[in-house]
Amino acid sequence: MEKRHRIFIAINLPEDIKKKLAIYQKKWPDLPAKWTPKDNLHITLEFLGDLTDVEIGEVCKIVNEVAKRHKNFDIVLNKVLYGPPNPPSRKASDGRGKMPPRMVWVEGEKSDELLDLKNDLQECLLEKVSYRPEAGRGFATHITLARILEWEFRKIEPEERPEINEEIDYNIPVESIEVMESELHRGGPVYTILESHELGI
């Protein structure tokens, strides 16, 4: 059986931004959550799932072509909060109130350049690669800082749950996009850059 690789397209963060964001992991020590290692922090553009070597080669070609069509731009990160936002209709499985948050994430300002890049990528990838784009809400610029341990979180009385709503102002220059592989290990996923493609100047 042909080996497959877990692949996604991402924007990686400058080291200084990773260090600043990692500080927030120490701010809520009692929060039941699995925190993302500093080196794994990124913005996912498209998750493709398990691909063959041939499909990965096709993906790298497509990403290179798409990158050349887009100019460098900046992303402004402005909040650390629980995410994703719950629609009013989304109730907990026990029927009581809203679902607990699934993550602690960093939110960014809406970026037309980022949305154009993501849409271009998705359109071109879907022509050549069989995968299921993530459904649901419109794309939100975000970085996953932690994944909430739902059952542990439910045990905390609502008024005792830490409030997470921090205003920040970090600027990320986007000059390239990366084809990444995620390998699952006992200590958690390890991400490797397979190819990096510079945006058109």
mmCIF file of C-alpha atoms in Angstrom:
data_model
loop_
_atom_site.group_PDB
_atom_site.id
_atom_site.type_symbol
_atom_site.label_atom_id
_atom_site.label_comp_id
_atom_site.label_asym_id
_atom_site.label_seq_id
_atom_site.Cartn_x
_atom_site.Cartn_y
_atom_site.Cartn_z
ATOM 1 C CA MET A 1 0.000 0.000 0.000
ATOM 2 C CA GLU A 2 1.375 3.389 -1.017
ATOM 3 C CA LYS A 3 2.509 5.567 1.859
ATOM 4 C CA ARG A 4 0.479 8.709 2.452
ATOM 5 C CA HIS A 5 1.470 11.949 4.131
ATOM 6 C CA ARG A 6 -0.696 14.337 6.158
ATOM 7 C CA ILE A 7 -0.381 17.630 4.277
ATOM 8 C CA PHE A 8 -1.513 21.222 4.794
ATOM 9 C CA ILE A 9 -0.686 24.645 3.375
ATOM 10 C CA ALA A 10 0.311 27.280 5.910
ATOM 11 C CA ILE A 11 1.796 30.655 6.681
ATOM 12 C CA ASN A 12 4.582 30.283 9.223
ATOM 13 C CA LEU A 13 5.240 32.963 11.828
ATOM 14 C CA PRO A 14 8.399 34.941 12.543
ATOM 15 C CA GLU A 15 10.310 33.640 15.572
ATOM 16 C CA ASP A 16 9.729 36.823 17.604
ATOM 17 C CA ILE A 17 5.939 36.517 17.138
ATOM 18 C CA LYS A 18 6.023 32.844 18.166
ATOM 19 C CA LYS A 19 7.843 33.807 21.366
ATOM 20 C CA LYS A 20 5.314 36.550 22.176
ATOM 21 C CA LEU A 21 2.355 34.223 21.625
ATOM 22 C CA ALA A 22 3.930 31.393 23.628
ATOM 23 C CA ILE A 23 3.919 33.656 26.706
ATOM 24 C CA TYR A 24 0.109 33.399 26.822
ATOM 25 C CA GLN A 25 0.392 29.674 27.478
ATOM 26 C CA LYS A 26 1.665 30.497 30.973
ATOM 27 C CA LYS A 27 -1.071 33.018 31.695
ATOM 28 C CA TRP A 28 -3.844 30.475 32.385
ATOM 29 C CA PRO A 29 -2.080 27.527 34.087
ATOM 30 C CA ASP A 30 -5.341 26.049 35.418
ATOM 31 C CA LEU A 31 -7.096 25.949 32.057
ATOM 32 C CA PRO A 32 -7.629 22.299 30.991
ATOM 33 C CA ALA A 33 -6.086 22.478 27.551
ATOM 34 C CA LYS A 34 -3.409 20.992 25.323
ATOM 35 C CA TRP A 35 -1.149 23.867 24.324
ATOM 36 C CA THR A 36 0.441 24.104 20.886
ATOM 37 C CA PRO A 37 4.256 23.962 21.049
ATOM 38 C CA LYS A 38 5.805 27.309 20.102
ATOM 39 C CA ASP A 39 7.471 25.941 16.956
ATOM 40 C CA ASN A 40 4.131 24.586 15.678
ATOM 41 C CA LEU A 41 2.302 27.940 15.703
ATOM 42 C CA HIS A 42 1.088 28.860 12.211
ATOM 43 C CA ILE A 43 -1.879 30.040 10.155
ATOM 44 C CA THR A 44 -3.493 27.195 8.197
ATOM 45 C CA LEU A 45 -4.622 28.158 4.699
ATOM 46 C CA GLU A 46 -5.799 24.742 3.536
ATOM 47 C CA PHE A 47 -5.782 21.278 5.121
ATOM 48 C CA LEU A 48 -5.475 18.581 2.460
ATOM 49 C CA GLY A 49 -5.330 15.391 4.531
ATOM 50 C CA ASP A 50 -3.476 12.218 3.554
ATOM 51 C CA LEU A 51 -1.811 12.466 0.123
ATOM 52 C CA THR A 52 0.461 10.258 -1.983
ATOM 53 C CA ASP A 53 3.905 11.383 -3.165
ATOM 54 C CA VAL A 54 2.487 12.033 -6.637
ATOM 55 C CA GLU A 55 -0.295 14.217 -5.201
ATOM 56 C CA ILE A 56 2.226 16.125 -3.068
ATOM 57 C CA GLY A 57 4.267 16.869 -6.211
ATOM 58 C CA GLU A 58 1.114 18.250 -7.859
ATOM 59 C CA VAL A 59 0.320 20.328 -4.761
ATOM 60 C CA CYS A 60 3.815 21.855 -4.718
ATOM 61 C CA LYS A 61 3.466 22.877 -8.379
ATOM 62 C CA ILE A 62 0.068 24.467 -7.750
ATOM 63 C CA VAL A 63 1.231 26.331 -4.636
ATOM 64 C CA ASN A 64 4.235 27.699 -6.556
ATOM 65 C CA GLU A 65 2.013 28.968 -9.372
ATOM 66 C CA VAL A 66 -0.515 30.533 -6.987
ATOM 67 C CA ALA A 67 2.190 32.189 -4.869
ATOM 68 C CA LYS A 68 3.618 33.959 -7.921
ATOM 69 C CA ARG A 69 0.245 35.617 -8.566
ATOM 70 C CA HIS A 70 0.035 37.278 -5.135
ATOM 71 C CA LYS A 71 2.071 40.134 -3.686
ATOM 72 C CA ASN A 72 3.519 40.334 -0.191
ATOM 73 C CA PHE A 73 1.089 41.628 2.442
ATOM 74 C CA ASP A 74 0.744 41.993 6.207
ATOM 75 C CA ILE A 75 -1.580 40.330 8.708
ATOM 76 C CA VAL A 76 -2.474 42.115 11.957
ATOM 77 C CA LEU A 77 -3.162 39.895 14.968
ATOM 78 C CA ASN A 78 -5.467 41.732 17.367
ATOM 79 C CA LYS A 79 -6.996 39.338 19.973
ATOM 80 C CA VAL A 80 -6.399 36.265 22.111
ATOM 81 C CA LEU A 81 -9.735 34.637 22.980
ATOM 82 C CA TYR A 82 -11.797 31.462 23.077
ATOM 83 C CA GLY A 83 -12.741 30.164 19.644
ATOM 84 C CA PRO A 84 -14.339 29.467 17.350
ATOM 85 C CA PRO A 85 -17.375 31.636 18.110
ATOM 86 C CA ASN A 86 -20.515 29.606 18.781
ATOM 87 C CA PRO A 87 -23.568 30.362 16.656
ATOM 88 C CA PRO A 88 -26.643 30.883 18.907
ATOM 89 C CA SER A 89 -28.220 27.680 17.568
ATOM 90 C CA ARG A 90 -25.301 25.455 18.587
ATOM 91 C CA LYS A 91 -26.307 23.791 21.848
ATOM 92 C CA ALA A 92 -24.426 21.360 24.024
ATOM 93 C CA SER A 93 -25.161 17.671 23.459
ATOM 94 C CA ASP A 94 -26.895 17.516 26.848
ATOM 95 C CA GLY A 95 -29.249 20.299 25.746
ATOM 96 C CA ARG A 96 -28.020 22.741 28.375
ATOM 97 C CA GLY A 97 -26.628 25.999 27.094
ATOM 98 C CA LYS A 98 -23.944 26.505 24.479
ATOM 99 C CA MET A 99 -21.149 24.145 23.580
ATOM 100 C CA PRO A 100 -17.914 24.859 25.457
ATOM 101 C CA PRO A 101 -15.177 26.534 23.414
ATOM 102 C CA ARG A 102 -12.929 24.161 21.494
ATOM 103 C CA MET A 103 -9.798 26.302 21.444
ATOM 104 C CA VAL A 104 -7.868 29.262 22.677
ATOM 105 C CA TRP A 105 -6.855 31.080 19.561
ATOM 106 C CA VAL A 106 -5.279 34.263 18.246
ATOM 107 C CA GLU A 107 -7.533 36.202 15.930
ATOM 108 C CA GLY A 108 -6.423 38.477 13.120
ATOM 109 C CA GLU A 109 -8.045 41.413 11.388
ATOM 110 C CA LYS A 110 -9.921 40.591 8.210
ATOM 111 C CA SER A 111 -7.514 40.625 5.277
ATOM 112 C CA ASP A 112 -8.719 40.805 1.671
ATOM 113 C CA GLU A 113 -5.245 39.751 0.477
ATOM 114 C CA LEU A 114 -5.301 36.653 2.686
ATOM 115 C CA LEU A 115 -8.819 35.715 1.599
ATOM 116 C CA ASP A 116 -7.907 36.142 -2.089
ATOM 117 C CA LEU A 117 -4.838 33.951 -1.597
ATOM 118 C CA LYS A 118 -6.821 31.230 0.192
ATOM 119 C CA ASN A 119 -9.623 31.242 -2.399
ATOM 120 C CA ASP A 120 -7.126 31.062 -5.285
ATOM 121 C CA LEU A 121 -5.335 28.152 -3.594
ATOM 122 C CA GLN A 122 -8.541 26.259 -2.920
ATOM 123 C CA GLU A 123 -9.902 26.708 -6.426
ATOM 124 C CA CYS A 124 -6.674 25.504 -8.063
ATOM 125 C CA LEU A 125 -6.100 22.620 -5.648
ATOM 126 C CA LEU A 126 -9.634 21.265 -6.053
ATOM 127 C CA GLU A 127 -9.035 20.925 -9.796
ATOM 128 C CA LYS A 128 -6.146 18.497 -9.261
ATOM 129 C CA VAL A 129 -6.354 17.028 -5.744
ATOM 130 C CA SER A 130 -9.165 15.084 -4.119
ATOM 131 C CA TYR A 131 -9.814 16.518 -0.652
ATOM 132 C CA ARG A 132 -12.673 17.968 1.330
ATOM 133 C CA PRO A 133 -12.330 21.691 2.168
ATOM 134 C CA GLU A 134 -13.331 22.580 5.700
ATOM 135 C CA ALA A 135 -16.995 23.504 5.781
ATOM 136 C CA GLY A 136 -18.812 25.856 8.126
ATOM 137 C CA ARG A 137 -18.251 29.514 8.843
ATOM 138 C CA GLY A 138 -16.379 31.822 6.540
ATOM 139 C CA PHE A 139 -12.616 31.723 6.856
ATOM 140 C CA ALA A 140 -11.307 33.509 9.947
ATOM 141 C CA THR A 141 -7.654 34.466 10.323
ATOM 142 C CA HIS A 142 -6.547 32.551 13.402
ATOM 143 C CA ILE A 143 -3.706 30.705 15.115
ATOM 144 C CA THR A 144 -4.550 27.824 17.462
ATOM 145 C CA LEU A 145 -2.817 28.392 20.808
ATOM 146 C CA ALA A 146 -4.530 25.488 22.621
ATOM 147 C CA ARG A 147 -7.208 22.848 22.258
ATOM 148 C CA ILE A 148 -9.633 22.755 25.189
ATOM 149 C CA LEU A 149 -10.071 19.431 27.004
ATOM 150 C CA GLU A 150 -13.857 19.540 26.786
ATOM 151 C CA TRP A 151 -14.859 17.191 29.615
ATOM 152 C CA GLU A 152 -12.396 18.741 32.053
ATOM 153 C CA PHE A 153 -13.610 22.217 31.056
ATOM 154 C CA ARG A 154 -17.246 21.225 31.677
ATOM 155 C CA LYS A 155 -16.405 20.308 35.272
ATOM 156 C CA ILE A 156 -15.435 23.909 36.040
ATOM 157 C CA GLU A 157 -18.308 26.108 37.194
ATOM 158 C CA PRO A 158 -19.015 28.723 34.482
ATOM 159 C CA GLU A 159 -18.218 31.657 36.790
ATOM 160 C CA GLU A 160 -14.859 30.053 37.672
ATOM 161 C CA ARG A 161 -13.701 29.536 34.101
ATOM 162 C CA PRO A 162 -10.843 31.882 33.190
ATOM 163 C CA GLU A 163 -11.859 34.864 31.115
ATOM 164 C CA ILE A 164 -9.761 35.039 27.967
ATOM 165 C CA ASN A 165 -10.121 38.228 25.983
ATOM 166 C CA GLU A 166 -6.758 39.916 25.431
ATOM 167 C CA GLU A 167 -6.180 42.797 23.033
ATOM 168 C CA ILE A 168 -2.889 42.524 21.121
ATOM 169 C CA ASP A 169 -1.293 44.296 18.168
ATOM 170 C CA TYR A 170 1.216 42.124 16.307
ATOM 171 C CA ASN A 171 2.070 42.587 12.647
ATOM 172 C CA ILE A 172 3.064 39.579 10.514
ATOM 173 C CA PRO A 173 4.682 40.173 7.107
ATOM 174 C CA VAL A 174 3.566 37.431 4.695
ATOM 175 C CA GLU A 175 6.244 36.826 2.090
ATOM 176 C CA SER A 176 5.858 33.082 1.460
ATOM 177 C CA ILE A 177 3.513 30.127 1.901
ATOM 178 C CA GLU A 178 4.606 26.625 2.822
ATOM 179 C CA VAL A 179 3.592 23.084 1.950
ATOM 180 C CA MET A 180 3.769 21.313 5.325
ATOM 181 C CA GLU A 181 3.709 17.712 6.510
ATOM 182 C CA SER A 182 2.290 16.749 9.899
ATOM 183 C CA GLU A 183 3.658 13.547 11.440
ATOM 184 C CA LEU A 184 1.969 12.219 14.559
ATOM 185 C CA HIS A 185 4.315 11.156 17.351
ATOM 186 C CA ARG A 186 3.689 10.150 20.943
ATOM 187 C CA GLY A 187 4.639 13.629 22.118
ATOM 188 C CA GLY A 188 2.314 15.286 19.596
ATOM 189 C CA PRO A 189 2.476 16.303 15.926
ATOM 190 C CA VAL A 190 5.774 17.343 14.346
ATOM 191 C CA TYR A 191 5.515 19.759 11.407
ATOM 192 C CA THR A 192 8.030 19.793 8.556
ATOM 193 C CA ILE A 193 8.246 22.294 5.700
ATOM 194 C CA LEU A 194 8.353 20.313 2.440
ATOM 195 C CA GLU A 195 8.551 23.359 0.188
ATOM 196 C CA SER A 196 8.427 27.112 0.719
ATOM 197 C CA HIS A 197 7.157 29.340 -2.087
ATOM 198 C CA GLU A 198 7.788 33.077 -2.099
ATOM 199 C CA LEU A 199 4.947 35.364 -3.044
ATOM 200 C CA GLY A 200 5.356 37.508 -6.137
ATOM 201 C CA ILE A 201 7.134 40.760 -5.319
#
